[in-house]
Coordinates of C-alpha atoms in Angstrom, one line a residue:
M5 CA -10.3 -43.9 -41.0
T6 CA -8.1 -44.8 -44.1
D7 CA -4.6 -43.2 -43.5
I8 CA -5.3 -40.7 -45.9
E9 CA -8.2 -39.2 -44.2
A10 CA -6.4 -39.1 -41.2
G11 CA -4.0 -37.1 -42.6
T12 CA -6.7 -34.8 -44.3
D13 CA -8.1 -34.0 -40.7
A14 CA -5.0 -33.2 -39.2
L15 CA -4.3 -30.6 -42.0
P16 CA -6.1 -28.0 -40.5
H17 CA -4.5 -28.5 -37.2
H18 CA -1.0 -28.2 -38.7
S19 CA -1.7 -25.2 -40.6
R20 CA -3.0 -23.7 -37.5
R21 CA 0.5 -24.1 -35.7
L22 CA 2.4 -23.0 -38.6
L23 CA -0.2 -20.0 -39.1
T24 CA 0.2 -19.0 -35.3
G25 CA 3.8 -19.0 -35.8
Y26 CA 3.7 -16.7 -39.0
F27 CA 1.4 -14.2 -36.8
A28 CA 3.8 -14.4 -33.7
G29 CA 6.6 -13.9 -35.9
L30 CA 5.4 -11.0 -37.7
G31 CA 4.5 -9.6 -34.4
I32 CA 8.1 -10.0 -33.2
V33 CA 9.7 -8.4 -36.0
M34 CA 7.6 -5.4 -36.3
A35 CA 7.8 -4.6 -32.7
V36 CA 11.7 -4.8 -32.6
W37 CA 11.5 -2.5 -35.6
G38 CA 9.2 -0.3 -33.9
A39 CA 11.3 -0.2 -30.8
R40 CA 14.7 0.3 -32.3
I41 CA 13.7 3.5 -34.8
P42 CA 15.4 5.7 -32.9
A43 CA 18.7 4.0 -32.7
V44 CA 18.5 3.7 -36.7
Q45 CA 18.0 7.5 -37.3
I46 CA 21.1 8.1 -34.8
S47 CA 22.8 5.5 -36.9
A48 CA 22.1 6.8 -40.4
D49 CA 22.2 10.7 -39.1
V50 CA 18.5 10.9 -40.2
N51 CA 16.6 14.4 -38.8
T52 CA 13.0 14.2 -37.9
P53 CA 11.5 15.0 -41.7
G54 CA 13.8 12.5 -43.2
L55 CA 12.6 9.8 -40.7
A56 CA 9.3 10.7 -41.6
L57 CA 9.9 10.0 -44.8
V58 CA 11.7 6.8 -44.4
L59 CA 8.4 5.9 -42.0
L60 CA 6.1 7.1 -44.9
S61 CA 8.4 4.7 -47.4
A62 CA 7.3 1.5 -45.3
A63 CA 4.0 2.5 -45.3
L64 CA 3.4 3.1 -49.1
G65 CA 5.7 -0.4 -49.2
M66 CA 3.1 -2.0 -47.3
V67 CA 0.3 -0.6 -49.5
A68 CA 1.9 -1.8 -52.7
G69 CA 2.4 -5.2 -50.9
L70 CA -1.2 -5.3 -49.6
R71 CA -2.6 -4.9 -53.2
A72 CA 0.0 -6.8 -54.9
G73 CA -0.8 -10.0 -52.2
G74 CA -4.5 -9.5 -53.0
R75 CA -3.8 -9.7 -56.7
L76 CA -1.5 -12.7 -56.7
A77 CA -2.9 -14.5 -53.7
R78 CA -4.7 -17.6 -55.2
P79 CA -5.2 -21.0 -53.3
A80 CA -2.3 -22.6 -54.7
R81 CA -0.3 -19.3 -54.1
L82 CA -0.7 -19.0 -50.6
P83 CA 2.2 -21.0 -49.6
A84 CA 4.9 -19.4 -51.8
L85 CA 3.5 -16.0 -50.5
L86 CA 3.5 -16.8 -46.9
T87 CA 7.3 -18.2 -47.5
G88 CA 8.3 -15.5 -49.6
G89 CA 6.7 -12.4 -47.5
A90 CA 8.2 -14.2 -44.1
V91 CA 11.6 -14.4 -45.7
G92 CA 11.6 -10.8 -47.5
L93 CA 10.5 -9.4 -43.9
G94 CA 13.1 -11.1 -42.2
A95 CA 16.2 -9.9 -44.7
G96 CA 14.7 -6.5 -44.7
L97 CA 14.8 -6.2 -41.1
A98 CA 18.4 -7.4 -41.2
A99 CA 19.1 -5.1 -44.2
L100 CA 17.6 -1.6 -42.5
G101 CA 20.2 -2.3 -39.6
F102 CA 23.2 -1.7 -42.0
C103 CA 21.7 1.6 -43.8
D104 CA 24.0 4.3 -43.1
S105 CA 22.0 7.1 -45.6
L106 CA 18.7 8.5 -45.8
E107 CA 18.6 7.2 -49.6
S108 CA 19.5 3.6 -48.5
L109 CA 16.6 3.8 -45.5
L110 CA 14.0 5.0 -48.1
V111 CA 14.7 1.9 -50.4
V112 CA 15.1 -0.9 -47.7
A113 CA 12.1 0.6 -45.9
F114 CA 9.8 0.5 -48.7
V115 CA 10.5 -3.3 -49.5
F116 CA 10.3 -4.1 -45.8
G117 CA 6.8 -2.8 -46.1
A118 CA 6.2 -4.5 -48.8
A119 CA 7.0 -8.0 -47.6
H120 CA 5.0 -6.8 -44.5
G121 CA 2.1 -6.3 -46.9
V122 CA 2.1 -9.5 -48.8
L123 CA 2.9 -11.5 -45.6
D124 CA -0.4 -9.8 -44.2
V125 CA -2.7 -10.6 -46.9
A126 CA -1.4 -14.1 -47.2
A127 CA -1.7 -15.0 -43.6
N128 CA -5.1 -13.5 -43.2
A129 CA -6.3 -15.2 -46.6
S130 CA -4.9 -18.6 -45.3
A131 CA -6.4 -17.9 -41.7
V132 CA -9.7 -17.5 -43.3
R133 CA -9.5 -20.7 -45.3
C134 CA -8.0 -22.7 -42.1
Q135 CA -11.0 -21.5 -39.9
D136 CA -13.4 -22.8 -42.6
A137 CA -11.6 -26.0 -42.5
H138 CA -12.0 -25.9 -38.6
G139 CA -15.3 -25.3 -38.7
R140 CA -15.2 -22.9 -35.6
P141 CA -13.8 -19.9 -35.2
I142 CA -10.0 -19.3 -34.6
M143 CA -9.4 -16.0 -36.4
A144 CA -9.2 -14.3 -32.8
G145 CA -6.6 -16.6 -31.4
L146 CA -4.5 -16.4 -34.6
H147 CA -4.8 -13.0 -34.0
A148 CA -3.6 -12.8 -30.5
S149 CA -0.3 -14.5 -31.3
Y150 CA 0.5 -11.3 -33.4
S151 CA -0.3 -9.5 -30.1
L152 CA 1.9 -11.7 -28.0
G153 CA 4.4 -11.9 -30.6
A154 CA 4.4 -8.0 -30.5
L155 CA 5.0 -8.0 -26.7
A156 CA 7.6 -10.6 -26.6
G157 CA 9.3 -8.7 -29.5
A158 CA 9.0 -5.4 -27.5
A159 CA 10.6 -7.2 -24.3
L160 CA 13.4 -8.5 -26.5
A161 CA 14.3 -5.1 -27.7
A162 CA 14.1 -3.6 -24.1
A163 CA 16.2 -6.4 -23.0
T164 CA 18.9 -5.5 -25.6
T165 CA 19.0 -2.1 -24.9
S166 CA 23.1 -2.6 -24.8
T167 CA 23.1 -4.6 -28.0
S168 CA 23.6 -2.3 -31.3
H169 CA 20.5 -2.7 -33.4
T170 CA 22.5 -3.7 -36.5
A171 CA 23.4 -7.0 -34.4
L172 CA 19.5 -7.3 -33.2
F173 CA 18.4 -6.7 -36.2
A174 CA 20.3 -9.2 -38.2
V175 CA 19.9 -11.9 -35.9
V176 CA 16.1 -11.5 -35.6
G177 CA 15.7 -11.3 -39.4
A178 CA 18.0 -14.1 -39.9
V179 CA 15.8 -16.5 -37.4
A180 CA 12.5 -15.2 -39.0
A181 CA 14.1 -15.7 -42.8
T182 CA 15.6 -18.9 -41.7
A183 CA 12.8 -20.4 -40.1
A184 CA 10.4 -19.5 -43.0
G185 CA 12.8 -20.8 -45.3
A186 CA 13.0 -24.2 -43.4
A187 CA 9.3 -24.5 -43.0
T188 CA 8.5 -24.1 -46.8
R189 CA 7.5 -28.0 -47.3
L190 CA 5.3 -28.0 -44.2
T191 CA 3.5 -24.7 -45.4
R192 CA 2.7 -26.2 -48.7
R193 CA 1.4 -29.1 -47.2
A194 CA -0.4 -27.4 -44.4
A195 CA -1.7 -24.4 -46.3
A196 CA -4.2 -26.8 -48.3
P197 CA -7.0 -27.3 -46.0
G198 CA -9.3 -25.4 -47.5
L199 CA -9.1 -27.0 -50.4
R200 CA -10.1 -30.3 -48.8
R201 CA -13.1 -29.4 -47.4
E202 CA -16.3 -27.5 -48.9
P203 CA -15.9 -23.8 -47.5
R204 CA -19.3 -22.3 -46.0
R205 CA -21.5 -20.6 -48.6
H206 CA -23.1 -17.3 -48.0
T207 CA -25.8 -15.7 -50.1
G208 CA -25.9 -12.2 -48.4
G209 CA -24.0 -9.7 -49.4
L210 CA -23.2 -11.3 -52.6
D211 CA -23.4 -9.8 -56.2
G212 CA -24.9 -11.3 -59.1
H213 CA -21.7 -13.0 -60.1
G214 CA -21.5 -14.6 -56.3
R215 CA -18.9 -12.4 -55.3
L216 CA -19.0 -10.3 -52.2
S217 CA -20.4 -7.0 -53.2
R218 CA -18.2 -4.0 -53.7
S219 CA -20.3 -2.0 -51.2
R220 CA -20.2 -4.7 -48.5
V221 CA -16.3 -4.7 -48.9
W222 CA -16.0 -1.0 -48.6
L223 CA -18.1 -1.1 -45.4
L224 CA -16.1 -4.0 -43.8
G225 CA -12.9 -1.7 -44.9
L226 CA -14.4 1.3 -43.3
L227 CA -15.1 -0.2 -40.0
A228 CA -11.5 -1.5 -40.1
A229 CA -10.2 2.1 -40.5
A230 CA -12.4 3.2 -37.7
T231 CA -11.0 0.2 -35.4
L232 CA -7.5 0.6 -36.5
L233 CA -7.3 4.5 -36.2
G234 CA -8.1 3.8 -32.4
E235 CA -5.2 1.3 -32.1
G236 CA -2.8 3.9 -33.8
A237 CA -4.6 6.4 -31.0
A238 CA -3.5 3.9 -28.6
A239 CA -0.1 3.5 -29.8
D240 CA 0.9 7.1 -30.0
W241 CA -1.3 9.3 -27.7
A242 CA -1.9 7.0 -24.7
A243 CA 1.4 7.6 -23.1
V244 CA 0.7 11.3 -23.5
H245 CA -2.7 11.5 -22.1
L246 CA -1.4 9.9 -18.9
R247 CA 1.8 12.2 -18.8
D248 CA -0.9 15.2 -19.0
L249 CA -2.5 13.6 -16.4
G250 CA 0.7 14.0 -14.4
A251 CA 1.8 10.7 -14.3
T252 CA 5.3 9.2 -14.3
A253 CA 7.2 8.3 -17.7
A254 CA 6.9 4.6 -16.4
T255 CA 3.1 5.0 -15.7
G256 CA 2.6 6.5 -19.0
A257 CA 4.2 3.8 -20.8
A258 CA 2.1 1.6 -19.0
A259 CA -1.2 3.0 -20.6
Y260 CA -0.5 1.4 -24.1
A261 CA 0.9 -2.0 -22.0
A262 CA -2.4 -2.2 -20.6
Y263 CA -3.8 -1.6 -24.0
S264 CA -2.1 -4.1 -25.8
A265 CA -2.4 -7.2 -22.8
A266 CA -6.0 -6.6 -22.4
M267 CA -6.3 -6.8 -26.5
A268 CA -4.4 -10.2 -26.3
A269 CA -6.7 -11.3 -23.6
G270 CA -9.5 -10.6 -25.4
R271 CA -8.4 -12.2 -28.8
L272 CA -7.7 -15.5 -26.6
A273 CA -10.8 -15.4 -25.4
G274 CA -12.8 -14.2 -28.8
D275 CA -13.1 -17.5 -30.6
R276 CA -14.8 -19.1 -27.5
L277 CA -17.4 -16.0 -27.3
T278 CA -18.0 -15.9 -31.2
A279 CA -18.6 -19.6 -31.4
R280 CA -21.2 -19.0 -28.7
Y281 CA -22.5 -15.9 -29.2
G282 CA -21.6 -15.2 -32.9
A283 CA -19.6 -12.1 -34.3
P284 CA -22.0 -9.7 -34.7
A285 CA -23.1 -9.7 -30.8
V286 CA -19.4 -9.9 -29.8
V287 CA -18.5 -7.0 -32.0
R288 CA -21.0 -5.1 -31.0
T289 CA -21.0 -5.7 -27.3
G290 CA -17.1 -4.9 -27.4
A291 CA -17.2 -2.0 -29.5
A292 CA -19.6 -0.4 -27.2
L293 CA -17.3 -1.4 -24.0
A294 CA -14.5 0.1 -26.1
A295 CA -16.4 3.4 -26.4
L296 CA -17.9 3.5 -23.2
G297 CA -14.6 2.6 -21.4
L298 CA -12.8 5.0 -23.4
A299 CA -15.0 8.0 -22.9
T300 CA -15.4 7.4 -18.9
G301 CA -11.8 7.1 -18.8
L302 CA -11.0 10.7 -20.6
A303 CA -14.1 12.1 -18.7
A304 CA -12.7 11.3 -15.1
S305 CA -9.2 12.9 -15.4
T306 CA -7.4 10.8 -13.0
I307 CA -4.7 8.5 -13.8
A308 CA -6.5 5.3 -12.5
S309 CA -9.4 5.8 -14.7
A310 CA -7.3 6.4 -17.9
L311 CA -5.5 3.2 -17.4
L312 CA -8.7 1.2 -17.0
G313 CA -10.1 3.4 -19.8
W314 CA -7.3 2.5 -22.5
A315 CA -7.6 -1.4 -21.2
A316 CA -11.6 -1.5 -21.5
F317 CA -10.6 0.2 -24.9
G318 CA -8.3 -2.8 -26.0
L319 CA -10.3 -5.6 -24.7
G320 CA -13.5 -4.0 -26.4
L321 CA -11.7 -3.7 -29.6
S322 CA -10.0 -7.1 -29.6
V323 CA -12.0 -8.9 -31.7
T324 CA -13.3 -6.5 -34.3
I325 CA -10.5 -6.6 -36.6
P326 CA -10.2 -11.0 -36.7
S327 CA -14.1 -10.7 -37.7
L328 CA -14.1 -8.1 -40.3
I329 CA -11.2 -10.1 -41.7
T330 CA -13.2 -13.4 -41.6
A331 CA -16.2 -11.6 -43.0
A332 CA -14.3 -10.4 -45.9
G333 CA -13.0 -14.0 -46.5
I334 CA -16.1 -14.7 -48.1
G335 CA -14.9 -12.9 -51.0
G336 CA -11.5 -14.0 -51.4
P337 CA -8.2 -12.6 -51.0
R338 CA -8.5 -9.7 -52.8
A339 CA -11.3 -8.6 -50.5
V340 CA -9.2 -9.4 -47.4
A341 CA -6.6 -7.0 -49.2
T342 CA -9.1 -4.3 -49.6
V343 CA -10.3 -4.3 -46.2
A344 CA -6.7 -4.4 -44.9
V345 CA -5.7 -1.8 -47.3
T346 CA -8.5 0.8 -45.9
G347 CA -8.0 -0.3 -42.4
Y348 CA -4.3 0.9 -42.5
V349 CA -5.1 4.0 -43.7
G350 CA -6.8 4.5 -40.4
L351 CA -4.0 3.4 -38.5
L352 CA -1.5 5.2 -40.5
A353 CA -3.6 8.9 -40.6
G354 CA -5.1 8.3 -37.1
P355 CA -2.2 9.5 -35.0
A356 CA -1.9 12.8 -37.0
L357 CA -5.7 13.7 -37.2
I358 CA -5.7 13.4 -33.4
G359 CA -2.7 15.6 -33.3
A360 CA -4.4 18.1 -35.3
L361 CA -7.7 18.0 -33.3
A362 CA -5.4 18.4 -30.0
S363 CA -4.0 21.3 -31.1
A364 CA -7.1 23.1 -32.2
T365 CA -9.0 22.0 -29.3
T366 CA -7.4 19.6 -26.5
L367 CA -5.8 16.2 -26.5
P368 CA -9.1 14.8 -24.0
H369 CA -11.4 16.3 -26.5
A370 CA -9.7 14.6 -29.4
L371 CA -9.2 11.3 -28.1
L372 CA -13.0 11.5 -28.0
L373 CA -13.0 10.4 -31.8
P374 CA -11.5 7.0 -31.3
A375 CA -14.6 6.3 -28.8
L376 CA -17.1 8.3 -31.1
L377 CA -15.6 5.6 -33.7
A378 CA -15.5 2.7 -31.2
A379 CA -19.5 3.3 -31.0
T380 CA -20.2 3.6 -34.6
V381 CA -19.0 0.5 -35.2
A382 CA -21.1 -1.1 -32.5
A383 CA -24.1 0.6 -34.3
L384 CA -23.1 -0.8 -38.0
A385 CA -21.1 -4.2 -37.2
P386 CA -24.3 -6.2 -36.5
K387 CA -25.6 -5.8 -39.5
T388 CA -22.6 -5.8 -41.7
L389 CA -21.2 -9.3 -39.8
E390 CA -24.8 -10.7 -40.0
T391 CA -23.8 -14.4 -41.3
P392 CA -26.8 -14.5 -44.1
A393 CA -29.0 -17.9 -44.3
P394 CA -27.3 -20.0 -47.3

């Protein structure tokens, strides 16, 4: 084997390590931001409706970034989008710490969200190409690094409660931006493995021009929205559900921790399971487990069963989003962006929808919606994720 050939074979592994860093860094930054939002609200003297506008601005920025990233993402541009998105995200976090008015928060939150969207598309599009170069599933492991990064970011925020959010945002943002900038050359080199090997070809679900059909892309997006609605429900309502059952504040907080830890564990094992059994079977079984686990936890109405139910829900859905992104990757970065945008609609709208349903009925009844949607994913995913014969 020549030196050039050896270097080519090593590229996917370099790319995987770098992408692991990007996914983990994104998780850390978003967790630090989320954990310190109350401090930002107090510092800028923003009331609850104003904070809602800030979060909406960040969400709109993210949608804009996802759409822009989908249009701009081409193989040769992915390194620049990865670096630019990560630097923008870090700089945006640092700038959020210095905002002292609603107006400044609205502007910076939009930029922060846009950088998040660009980085999300670039990282997932690069991950699809890296997975093709590896010739085996690696997507779940990369998404696991995001989950683990988020847990680390939450722990960091909890451990530095005596530190001002301005200082914390500045340090974390500067580290993220500096690391991405310093890795620019490595990113350019390692983001190319998909160019060195012929990606897998599929025919099913493609239109007459060889592109992933619009109907398949939208179905993937709807399944992503159903899945991420459940993630939003876990983030915003799991602790409330436990408190309604009489749990202490600490035990209530443990519900989302159990969900997150189970999801991270499932993603760490997800690539091996997908390689052995195939994405359709793994997603179908996992989504069925999620639906049954959450429904059982809601029906039993005990603290222990609720904790187990949320853990089963996280474990069951852990491989769904990585598998949907992989399937969308056949259609290129624009298809990945479409699935991501549609999925985030579910993430953003889910908690409010469940709140409205809970007001009309009860919270346990409202939380049956994520369980029903998980059952729908179990029913539809096998056909949607089916790998056609080339």
